[in-house]
Coordinates of C-alpha atoms in Angstrom, one line a residue:
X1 CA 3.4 75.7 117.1
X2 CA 4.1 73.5 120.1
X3 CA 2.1 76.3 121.9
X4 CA -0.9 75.5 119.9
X5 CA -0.4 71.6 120.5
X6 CA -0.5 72.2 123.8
X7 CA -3.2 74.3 124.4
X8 CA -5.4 71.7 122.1
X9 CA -4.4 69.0 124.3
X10 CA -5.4 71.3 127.3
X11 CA -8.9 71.2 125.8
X12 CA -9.3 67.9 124.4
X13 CA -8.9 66.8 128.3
X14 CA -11.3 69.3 129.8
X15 CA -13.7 68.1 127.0
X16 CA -12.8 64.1 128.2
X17 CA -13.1 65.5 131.9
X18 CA -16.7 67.1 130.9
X19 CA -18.0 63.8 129.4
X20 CA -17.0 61.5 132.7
X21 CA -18.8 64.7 134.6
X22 CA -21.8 64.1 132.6
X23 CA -21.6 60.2 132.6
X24 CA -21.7 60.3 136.3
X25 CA -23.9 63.3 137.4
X26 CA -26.2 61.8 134.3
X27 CA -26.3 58.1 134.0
X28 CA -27.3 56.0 131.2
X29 CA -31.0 55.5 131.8
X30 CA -31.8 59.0 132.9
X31 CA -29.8 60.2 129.2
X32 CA -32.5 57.6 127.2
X33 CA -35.2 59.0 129.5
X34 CA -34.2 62.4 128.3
X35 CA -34.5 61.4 124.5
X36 CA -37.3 59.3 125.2
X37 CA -39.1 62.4 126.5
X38 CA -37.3 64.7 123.7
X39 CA -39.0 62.3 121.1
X40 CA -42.0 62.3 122.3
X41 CA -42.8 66.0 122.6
X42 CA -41.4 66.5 119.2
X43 CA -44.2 63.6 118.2
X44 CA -46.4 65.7 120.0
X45 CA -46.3 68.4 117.9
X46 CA -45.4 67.8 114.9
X47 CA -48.5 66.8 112.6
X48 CA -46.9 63.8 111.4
X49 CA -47.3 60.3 112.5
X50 CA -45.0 57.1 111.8
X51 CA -45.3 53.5 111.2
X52 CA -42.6 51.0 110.8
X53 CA -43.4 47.8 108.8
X54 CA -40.6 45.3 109.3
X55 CA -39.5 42.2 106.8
X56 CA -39.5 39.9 109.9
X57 CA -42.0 39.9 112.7
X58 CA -40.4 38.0 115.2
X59 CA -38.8 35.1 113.3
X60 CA -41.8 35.3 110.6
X61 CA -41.6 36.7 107.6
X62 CA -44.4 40.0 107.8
X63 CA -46.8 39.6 104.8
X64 CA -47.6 43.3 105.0
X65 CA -44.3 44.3 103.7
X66 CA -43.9 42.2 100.9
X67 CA -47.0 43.5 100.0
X68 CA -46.2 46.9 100.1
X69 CA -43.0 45.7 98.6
X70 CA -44.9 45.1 95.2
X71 CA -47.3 47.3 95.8
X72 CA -44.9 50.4 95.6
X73 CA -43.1 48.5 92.1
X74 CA -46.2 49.5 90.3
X75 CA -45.3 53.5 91.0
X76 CA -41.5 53.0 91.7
X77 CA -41.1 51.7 87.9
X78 CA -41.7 55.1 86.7
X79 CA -41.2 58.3 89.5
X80 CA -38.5 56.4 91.3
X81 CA -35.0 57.6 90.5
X82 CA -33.0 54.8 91.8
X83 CA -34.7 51.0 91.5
X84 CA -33.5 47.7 92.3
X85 CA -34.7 44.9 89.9
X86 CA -36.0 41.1 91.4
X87 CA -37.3 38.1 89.6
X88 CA -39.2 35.9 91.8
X89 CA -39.7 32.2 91.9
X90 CA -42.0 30.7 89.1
X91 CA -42.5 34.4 87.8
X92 CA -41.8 35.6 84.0
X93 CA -42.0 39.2 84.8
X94 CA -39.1 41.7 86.2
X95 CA -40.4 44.2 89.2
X96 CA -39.0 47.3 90.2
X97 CA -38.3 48.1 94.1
X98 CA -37.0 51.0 95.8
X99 CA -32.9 51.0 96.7
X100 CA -31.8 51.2 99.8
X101 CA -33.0 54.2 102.3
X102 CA -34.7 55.6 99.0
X103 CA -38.0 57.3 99.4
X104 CA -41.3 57.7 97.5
X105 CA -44.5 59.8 97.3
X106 CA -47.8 58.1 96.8
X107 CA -51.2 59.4 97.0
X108 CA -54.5 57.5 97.8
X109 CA -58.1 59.0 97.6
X110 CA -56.3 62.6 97.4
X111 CA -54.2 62.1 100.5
X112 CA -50.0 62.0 99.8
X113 CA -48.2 60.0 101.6
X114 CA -44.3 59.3 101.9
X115 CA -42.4 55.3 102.0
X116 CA -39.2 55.1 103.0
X117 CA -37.2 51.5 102.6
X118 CA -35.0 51.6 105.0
X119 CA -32.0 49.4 105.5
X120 CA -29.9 48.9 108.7
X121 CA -27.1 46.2 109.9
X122 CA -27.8 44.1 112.3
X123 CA -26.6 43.6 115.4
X124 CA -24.8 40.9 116.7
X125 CA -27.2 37.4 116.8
X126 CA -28.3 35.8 119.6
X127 CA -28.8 31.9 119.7
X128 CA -32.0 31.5 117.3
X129 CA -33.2 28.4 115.5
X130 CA -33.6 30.2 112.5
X131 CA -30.7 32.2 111.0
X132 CA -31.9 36.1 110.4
X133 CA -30.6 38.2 107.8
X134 CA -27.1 40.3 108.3
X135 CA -29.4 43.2 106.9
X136 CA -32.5 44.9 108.8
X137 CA -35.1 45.4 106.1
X138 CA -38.1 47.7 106.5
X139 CA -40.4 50.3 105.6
X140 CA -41.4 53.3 107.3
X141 CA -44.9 55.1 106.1
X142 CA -45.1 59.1 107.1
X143 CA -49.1 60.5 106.9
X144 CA -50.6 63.6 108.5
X145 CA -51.9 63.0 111.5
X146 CA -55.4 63.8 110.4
X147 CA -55.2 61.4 107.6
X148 CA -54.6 58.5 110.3
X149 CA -58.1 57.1 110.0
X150 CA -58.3 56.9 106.0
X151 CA -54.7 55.1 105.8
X152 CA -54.9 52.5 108.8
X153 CA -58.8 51.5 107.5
X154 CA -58.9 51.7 103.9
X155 CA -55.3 52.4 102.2
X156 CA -53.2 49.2 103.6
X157 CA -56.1 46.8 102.6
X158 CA -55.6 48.3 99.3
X159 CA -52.2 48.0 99.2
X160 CA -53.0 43.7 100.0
X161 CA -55.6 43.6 97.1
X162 CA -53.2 45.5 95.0
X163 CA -50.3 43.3 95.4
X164 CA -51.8 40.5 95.0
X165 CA -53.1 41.1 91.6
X166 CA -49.5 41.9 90.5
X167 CA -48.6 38.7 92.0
X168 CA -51.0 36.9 89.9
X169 CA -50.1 38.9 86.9
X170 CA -46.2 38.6 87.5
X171 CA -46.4 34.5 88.8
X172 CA -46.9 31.8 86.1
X173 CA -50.0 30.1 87.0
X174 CA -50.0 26.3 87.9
X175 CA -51.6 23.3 86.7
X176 CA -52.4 21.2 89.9
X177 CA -52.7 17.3 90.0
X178 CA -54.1 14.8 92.6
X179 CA -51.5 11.7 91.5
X180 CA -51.9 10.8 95.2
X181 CA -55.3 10.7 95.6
X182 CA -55.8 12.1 98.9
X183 CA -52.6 11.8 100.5
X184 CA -50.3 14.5 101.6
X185 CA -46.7 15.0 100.9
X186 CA -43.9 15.5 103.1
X187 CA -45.1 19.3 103.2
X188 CA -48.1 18.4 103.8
X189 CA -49.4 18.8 100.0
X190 CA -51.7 16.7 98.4
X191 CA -52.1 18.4 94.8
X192 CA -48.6 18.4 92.7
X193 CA -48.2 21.1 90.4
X194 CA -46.4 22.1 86.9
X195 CA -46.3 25.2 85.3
X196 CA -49.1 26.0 83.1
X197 CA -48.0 27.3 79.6
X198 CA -51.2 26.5 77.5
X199 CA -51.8 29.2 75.2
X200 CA -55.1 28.9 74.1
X201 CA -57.5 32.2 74.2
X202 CA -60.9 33.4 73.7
X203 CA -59.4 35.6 70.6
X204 CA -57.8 31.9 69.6
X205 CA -60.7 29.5 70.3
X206 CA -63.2 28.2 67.4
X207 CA -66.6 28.9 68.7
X208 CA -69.6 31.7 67.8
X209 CA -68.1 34.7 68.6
X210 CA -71.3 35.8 70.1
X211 CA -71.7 33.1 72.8
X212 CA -67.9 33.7 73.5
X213 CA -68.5 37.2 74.5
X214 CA -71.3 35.7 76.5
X215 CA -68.9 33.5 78.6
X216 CA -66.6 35.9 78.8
X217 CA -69.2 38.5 80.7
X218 CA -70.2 35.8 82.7
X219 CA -66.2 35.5 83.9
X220 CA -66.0 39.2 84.4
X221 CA -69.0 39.9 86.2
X222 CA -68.1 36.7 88.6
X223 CA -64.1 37.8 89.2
X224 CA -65.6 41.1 90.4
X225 CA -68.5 40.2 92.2
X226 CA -67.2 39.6 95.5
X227 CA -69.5 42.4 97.0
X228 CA -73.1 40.9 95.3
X229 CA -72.3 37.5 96.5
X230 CA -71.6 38.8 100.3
X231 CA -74.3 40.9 99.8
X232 CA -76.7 38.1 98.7
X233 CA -75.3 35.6 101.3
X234 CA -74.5 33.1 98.4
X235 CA -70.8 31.5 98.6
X236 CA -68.1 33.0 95.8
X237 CA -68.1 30.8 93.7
X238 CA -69.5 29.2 90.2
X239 CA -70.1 25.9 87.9
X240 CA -69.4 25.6 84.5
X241 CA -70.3 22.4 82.5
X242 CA -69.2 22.2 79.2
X243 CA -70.8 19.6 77.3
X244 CA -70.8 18.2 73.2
X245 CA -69.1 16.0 71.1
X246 CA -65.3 14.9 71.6
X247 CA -62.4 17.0 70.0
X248 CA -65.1 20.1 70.0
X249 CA -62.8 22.2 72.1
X250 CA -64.0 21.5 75.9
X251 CA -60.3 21.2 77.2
X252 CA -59.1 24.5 75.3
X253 CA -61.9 26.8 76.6
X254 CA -61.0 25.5 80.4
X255 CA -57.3 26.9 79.5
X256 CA -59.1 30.0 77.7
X257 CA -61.0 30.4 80.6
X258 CA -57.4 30.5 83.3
X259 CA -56.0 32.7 80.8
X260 CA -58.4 34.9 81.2
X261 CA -58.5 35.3 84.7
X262 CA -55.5 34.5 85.5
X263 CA -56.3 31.4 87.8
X264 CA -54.7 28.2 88.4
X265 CA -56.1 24.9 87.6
X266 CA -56.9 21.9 90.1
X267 CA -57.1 18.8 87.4
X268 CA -59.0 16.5 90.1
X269 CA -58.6 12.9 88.7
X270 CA -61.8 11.3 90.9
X271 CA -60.6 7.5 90.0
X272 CA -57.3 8.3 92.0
X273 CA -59.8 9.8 95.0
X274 CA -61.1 6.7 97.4
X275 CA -63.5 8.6 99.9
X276 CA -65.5 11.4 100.3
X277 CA -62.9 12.5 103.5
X278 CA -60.3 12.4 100.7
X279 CA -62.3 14.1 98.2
X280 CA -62.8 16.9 101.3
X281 CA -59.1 17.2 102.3
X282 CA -58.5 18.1 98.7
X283 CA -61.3 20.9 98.9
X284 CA -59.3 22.2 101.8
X285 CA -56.2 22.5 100.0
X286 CA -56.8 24.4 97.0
X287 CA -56.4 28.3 96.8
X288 CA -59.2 31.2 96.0
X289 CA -58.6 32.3 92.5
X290 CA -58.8 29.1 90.9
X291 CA -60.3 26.6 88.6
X292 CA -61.4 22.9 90.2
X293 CA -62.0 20.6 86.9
X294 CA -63.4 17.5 86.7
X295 CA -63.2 15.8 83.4
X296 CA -64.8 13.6 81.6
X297 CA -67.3 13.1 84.5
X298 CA -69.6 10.4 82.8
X299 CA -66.6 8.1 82.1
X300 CA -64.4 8.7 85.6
X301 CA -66.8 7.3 88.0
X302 CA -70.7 6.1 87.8
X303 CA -72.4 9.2 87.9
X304 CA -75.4 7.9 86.1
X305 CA -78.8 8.8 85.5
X306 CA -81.1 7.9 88.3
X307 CA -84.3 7.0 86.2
X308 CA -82.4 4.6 83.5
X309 CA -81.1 3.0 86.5
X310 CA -84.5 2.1 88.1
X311 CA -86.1 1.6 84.5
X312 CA -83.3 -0.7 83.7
X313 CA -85.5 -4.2 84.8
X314 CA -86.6 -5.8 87.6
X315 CA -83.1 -8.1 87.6
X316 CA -81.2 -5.0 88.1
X317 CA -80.0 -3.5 91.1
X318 CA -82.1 -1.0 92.7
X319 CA -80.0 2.2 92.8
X320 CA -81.4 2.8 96.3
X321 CA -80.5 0.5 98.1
X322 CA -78.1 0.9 100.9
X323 CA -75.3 -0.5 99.2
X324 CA -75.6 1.4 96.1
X325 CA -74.8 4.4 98.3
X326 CA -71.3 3.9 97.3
X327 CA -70.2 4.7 93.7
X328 CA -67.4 2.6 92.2
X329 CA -65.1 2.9 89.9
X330 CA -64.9 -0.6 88.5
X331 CA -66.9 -3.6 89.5
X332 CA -68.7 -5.2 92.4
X333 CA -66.5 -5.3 94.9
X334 CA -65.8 -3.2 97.9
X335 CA -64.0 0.1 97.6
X336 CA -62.3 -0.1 101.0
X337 CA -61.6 -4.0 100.3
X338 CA -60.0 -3.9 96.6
X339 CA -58.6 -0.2 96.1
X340 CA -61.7 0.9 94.1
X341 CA -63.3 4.2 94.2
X342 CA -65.9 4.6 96.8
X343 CA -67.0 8.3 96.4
X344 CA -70.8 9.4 97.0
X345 CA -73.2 10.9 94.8
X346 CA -73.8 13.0 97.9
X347 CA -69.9 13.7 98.8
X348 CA -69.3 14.8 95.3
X349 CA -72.6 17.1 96.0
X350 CA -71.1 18.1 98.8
X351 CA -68.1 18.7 97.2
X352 CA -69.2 21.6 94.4
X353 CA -72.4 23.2 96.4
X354 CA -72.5 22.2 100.3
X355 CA -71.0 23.1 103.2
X356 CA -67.5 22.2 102.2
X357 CA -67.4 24.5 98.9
X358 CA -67.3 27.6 101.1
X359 CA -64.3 26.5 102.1
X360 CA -62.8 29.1 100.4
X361 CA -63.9 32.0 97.7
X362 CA -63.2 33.1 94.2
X363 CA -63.8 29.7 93.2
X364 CA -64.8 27.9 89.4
X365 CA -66.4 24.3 89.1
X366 CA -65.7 23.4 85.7
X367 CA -67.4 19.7 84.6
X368 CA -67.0 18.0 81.3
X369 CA -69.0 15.3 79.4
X370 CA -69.3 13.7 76.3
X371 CA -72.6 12.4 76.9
X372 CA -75.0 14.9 79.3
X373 CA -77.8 12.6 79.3
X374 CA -75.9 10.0 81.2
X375 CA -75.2 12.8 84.1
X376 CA -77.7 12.5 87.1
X377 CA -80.1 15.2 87.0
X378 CA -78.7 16.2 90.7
X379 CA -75.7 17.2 89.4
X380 CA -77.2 19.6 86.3
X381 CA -78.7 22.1 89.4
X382 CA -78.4 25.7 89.0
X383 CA -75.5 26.2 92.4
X384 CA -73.8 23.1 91.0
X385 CA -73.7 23.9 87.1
X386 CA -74.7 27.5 86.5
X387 CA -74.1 27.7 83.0
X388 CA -74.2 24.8 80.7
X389 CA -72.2 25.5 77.6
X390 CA -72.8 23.3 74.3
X391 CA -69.5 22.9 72.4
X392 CA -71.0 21.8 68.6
X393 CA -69.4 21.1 66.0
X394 CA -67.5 23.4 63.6
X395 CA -69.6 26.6 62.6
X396 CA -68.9 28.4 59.6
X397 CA -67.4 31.8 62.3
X398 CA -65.6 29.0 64.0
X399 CA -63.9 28.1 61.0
X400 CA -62.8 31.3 59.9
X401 CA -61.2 31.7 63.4
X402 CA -59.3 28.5 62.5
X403 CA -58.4 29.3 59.3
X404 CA -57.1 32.8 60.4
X405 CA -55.4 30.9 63.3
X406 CA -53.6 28.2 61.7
X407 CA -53.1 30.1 57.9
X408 CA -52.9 33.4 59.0
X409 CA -56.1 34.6 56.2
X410 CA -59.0 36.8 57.0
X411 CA -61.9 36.6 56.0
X412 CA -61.2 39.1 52.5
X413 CA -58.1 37.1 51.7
X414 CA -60.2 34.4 50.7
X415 CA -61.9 33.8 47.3
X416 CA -66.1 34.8 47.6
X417 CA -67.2 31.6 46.1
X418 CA -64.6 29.4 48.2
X419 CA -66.2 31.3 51.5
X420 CA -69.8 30.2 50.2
X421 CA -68.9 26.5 49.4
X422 CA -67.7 26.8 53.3
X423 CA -70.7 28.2 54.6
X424 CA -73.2 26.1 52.6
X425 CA -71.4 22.9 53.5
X426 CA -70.0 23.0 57.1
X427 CA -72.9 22.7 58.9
X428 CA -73.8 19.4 57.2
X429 CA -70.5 17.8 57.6
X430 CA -70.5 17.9 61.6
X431 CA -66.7 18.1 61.7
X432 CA -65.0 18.8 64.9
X433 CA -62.9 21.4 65.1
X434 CA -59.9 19.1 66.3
X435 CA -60.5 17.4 62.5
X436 CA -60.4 20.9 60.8
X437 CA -57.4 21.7 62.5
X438 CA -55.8 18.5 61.9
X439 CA -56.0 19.3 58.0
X440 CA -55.1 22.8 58.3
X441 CA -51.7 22.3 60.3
X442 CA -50.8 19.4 57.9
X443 CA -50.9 21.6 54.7
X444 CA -50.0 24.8 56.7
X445 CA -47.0 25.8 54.7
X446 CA -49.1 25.6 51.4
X447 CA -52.1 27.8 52.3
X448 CA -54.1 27.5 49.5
X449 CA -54.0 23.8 49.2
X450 CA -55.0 23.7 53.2
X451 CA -58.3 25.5 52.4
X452 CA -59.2 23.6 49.1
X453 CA -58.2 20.3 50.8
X454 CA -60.6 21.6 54.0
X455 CA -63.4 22.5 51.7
X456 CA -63.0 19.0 50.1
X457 CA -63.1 16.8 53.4
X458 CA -66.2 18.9 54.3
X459 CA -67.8 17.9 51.4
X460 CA -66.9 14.3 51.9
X461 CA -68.5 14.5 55.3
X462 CA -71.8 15.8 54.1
X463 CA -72.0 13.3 51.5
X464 CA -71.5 10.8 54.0
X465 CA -73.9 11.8 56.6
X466 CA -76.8 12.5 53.6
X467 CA -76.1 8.5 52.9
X468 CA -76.1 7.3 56.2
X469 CA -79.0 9.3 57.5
X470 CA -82.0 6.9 58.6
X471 CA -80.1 3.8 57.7
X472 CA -79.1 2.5 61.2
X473 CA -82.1 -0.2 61.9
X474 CA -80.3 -2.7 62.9
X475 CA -80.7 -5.6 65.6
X476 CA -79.4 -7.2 68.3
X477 CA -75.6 -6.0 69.2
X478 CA -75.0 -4.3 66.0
X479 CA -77.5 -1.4 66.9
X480 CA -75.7 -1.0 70.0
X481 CA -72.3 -0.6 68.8
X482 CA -72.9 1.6 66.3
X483 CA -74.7 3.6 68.7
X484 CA -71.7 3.9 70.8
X485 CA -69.5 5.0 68.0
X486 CA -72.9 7.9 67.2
X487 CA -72.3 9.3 71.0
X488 CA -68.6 9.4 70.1
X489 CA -69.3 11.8 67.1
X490 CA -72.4 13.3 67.3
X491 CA -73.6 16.0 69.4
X492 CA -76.1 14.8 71.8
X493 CA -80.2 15.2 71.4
X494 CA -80.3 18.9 72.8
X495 CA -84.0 18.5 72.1
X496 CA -84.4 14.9 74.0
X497 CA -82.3 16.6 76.7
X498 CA -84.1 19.4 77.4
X499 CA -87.7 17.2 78.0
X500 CA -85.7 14.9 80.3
X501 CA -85.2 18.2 82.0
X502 CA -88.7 19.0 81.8
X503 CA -90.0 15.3 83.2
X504 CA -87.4 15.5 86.2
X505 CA -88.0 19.5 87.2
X506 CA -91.4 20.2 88.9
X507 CA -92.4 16.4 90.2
X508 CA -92.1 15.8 93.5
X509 CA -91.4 12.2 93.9
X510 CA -88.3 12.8 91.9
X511 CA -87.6 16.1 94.3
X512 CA -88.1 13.8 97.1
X513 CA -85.3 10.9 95.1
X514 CA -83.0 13.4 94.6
X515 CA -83.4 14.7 98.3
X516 CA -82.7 11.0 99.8
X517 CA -79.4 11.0 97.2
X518 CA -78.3 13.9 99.0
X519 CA -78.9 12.7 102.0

């Protein structure tokens, strides 16, 4: 036994002897030179190449990886044998990620290739102003060699537009707000945002099914027409304006609308926006994929019809002159003087269909009004206001939608002669569909009470408005306060509205007024 100790210790020192042989005849660098050569004729040929995306580039964190980070969730969720589960910031949705020095097989366009996450400690730090992880987080992507061209040019662009739909899908979307006018915060912010948790739908909303479907093509052909509008040189973007009485919906088809598409909304309050460089500033700082909505535009600044302005009378101010360039929120004086709101006709131009709207892409302008005719014909353009949708009153489909909403009845779990009262009378009664909602969440736990007490306030409403129809000659101030409380509950003249369009389109002294505006 001690013979065998000894003759072990024997070699263990010829080995120890070898190794400071070696270190000396073969020195450090020429021994990395050596496995620097050894790698790279093994590279050479083997028919595999590598590529190592790393979590930090530098001291920045790499995009690419946390894109290929969610990317491989989608497939990871259901091949992957061992997962780790995350919950990101402002998300409501779990994703799966590979564990530690796991790997996984994906294929693209018929080409497999091979992810490996791998995870290393680091080293020792060095002085940095920015602490670094103990752990060294990457992943490494194997292809064929012959597949090098496909991968680098089409597959990792993929892999970005993939995860950034998950991350839309995943990520509670956010309801932005301009409570500092222009101003930035100390980030450097000037919106400030909430979570957006409005539920409405299109399958919720109260309108014709049929121009819902039409709105809702519109959307889709828009979200996934980022190669027509390159194509055609126009900028990716569109305007809504919804238009129609109040309580008609407007508000619930902009959250429909986000919903649907997943966007966020920018609420842009224009009487907290001074100037047009403010109004700009705020352009800048929103994010593609998202809804810019301007409510209410006839009542948040003076945005009024050019030609009543210059019919008005002689004693009224001439809306071209130099100082009605600016556009103020409350009286006479000077925006830059008392506070007030001194925003352009042309900057808020500007602002939906000029230069500064490219300013980004995937991009809705959604407007609202009450009262269209008081809008200046500038801003109803096609570029500006694509699609002009007319939110009436309640329609006999809209109310079924509400009743099945709010009661939980189809259309066969009501009576035959109740549905024709409904039909026969709701038209006539110009309810909104904020009032038929009103009386069917009141009586909601009673459902058959809701519907006769509906069916009887639509009745009431007829009767009323066959009684009040052409009695309104009045005089003086009388006529024009009842008039005011009309626009707040009727619809407005689609018929008078559409020859206004026709005197303003095709002349070209009003071409040439609307020019100078822009101007």
């Amino acid at each position: 036994m001690k013979e065998y100790w000894t003759s072990l210790a024997s070699l263990l020192g010829v080995l120890a002897f070898c190794q400071s042989l070696l270190q000396v005849v073969f020195p450090p660098e020429l021994r990395f030179a050596f496995v620097k050569l050894f790698n790279r004729i093994f590279h050479w040929f083997s028919s595999y190449c590598y590529f190592d995306i790393t979590e930090i580039d530098g001291v920045n964190t790499n995009e690419l990886y946390n894109a290929v980070q969610l990317y491989l969730s989608s497939s990871a969720s259901i091949t992957g044998s061992r997962l780790s589960l995350t919950r990101a910031l402002n998300s409501s949705a779990i994703t799966f990620g590979l564990s530690n020095n796991d790997c996984i097989v994906d294929s693209f366009n018929g080409v497999a290739v091979l992810w490996e996450h791998v995870v290393t400690q680091r080293q020792s730090q060095t002085f940095s102003w920015r602490p670094l992880p103990d752990e060294k987080r990457g992943f490494t992507l194997r292809i064929r060699k012959r597949d090098k061209s496909l991968i680098l040019n089409s597959y990792l662009d993929y892999i970005m537009e993939k995860a950034n739909d998950i991350r839309r899908k995943n990520q509670d979307r956010l309801l932005y707000t301009n409570s500092r006018g222009g101003s930035l915060d100390s980030r450097g912010h000037p919106w400030e945002s909430v979570p957006f948790k409005h539920p409405s739908t299109f399958d919720t909303l109260a309108m014709d099914p049929a121009m819902k479907e039409n709105i809702m093509e519109d959307l889709r052909e828009f979200a996934n027409g980022q190669s027509f509008y390159q194509k055609t040189g126009r900028a990716w973007k569109r305007g809504y304006l919804l238009y129609g009485p109040p309580g008609t919906g407007k508000s619930s088809m902009i959250a429909a609308m986000a919903n649907y598409l997943g966007y966020d909304i920018y609420d842009l309050e224009l009487t907290e926006v001074h100037t047009n460089s403010e109004l700009r500033k705020l352009l800048m700082k929103t994010s593609s994929k998202s809804i810019i909505v301007i409510e209410d535009i006839d009542c948040s600044i003076n945005l009024t019809n050019r030609k009543k302005n210059s019919a008005a009378g002689s004693g009224s101010r001439n809306y071209y002159d130099s100082g009605a360039a600016d556009i103020r929120n409350g009286g006479g004086g000077s925006g830059n003087e008392d506070g007030g709101n001194s925003i352009t006709l042309s900057g808020l131009l500007n602002f939906t269909d000029g230069l500064w709207s490219c300013c980004g892409s995937e991009r809705i302008f959604v407007f609202t009004t009450n009262h269209i005719e008081k809008l200046d014909p500038a801003l109803l353009r096609s570029g500006r206001m694509d699609m002009h949708i007319y939110m009436s009153y309640c329609t006999f489909s809209a109310l079924k939608i509400l009743i099945k909403n709010y009661l939980g009845y189809d259309e066969a779990d009501l009576v035959v002669e109740v549905l024709k009262e409904l039909e026969m009378v709701v038209d006539k009664a110009q309810m909104t569909p904020a009032d038929a909602s009103e009386v069917l969440i009141k009586n909601r736990r009673y459902k058959l009470k809701a519907v006769r007490e509906l069916l009887e306030c639509l009745k009431v409403r007829a009767e009323r408005n066959k009684n009040n129809a052409g009695s309104r000659e009045k005089n003086g101030n009388d006529v024009e306060e009842e008039e005011q409380e009309k626009r707040a509950l009727e619809s407005p003249n689609k018929q008078g509205f559409d020859q206004f369009q026709e005197e303003t389109c095709g002349k070209g002294d009003d071409q040439k007024d609307e020019e100078m505006i822009e101007k």
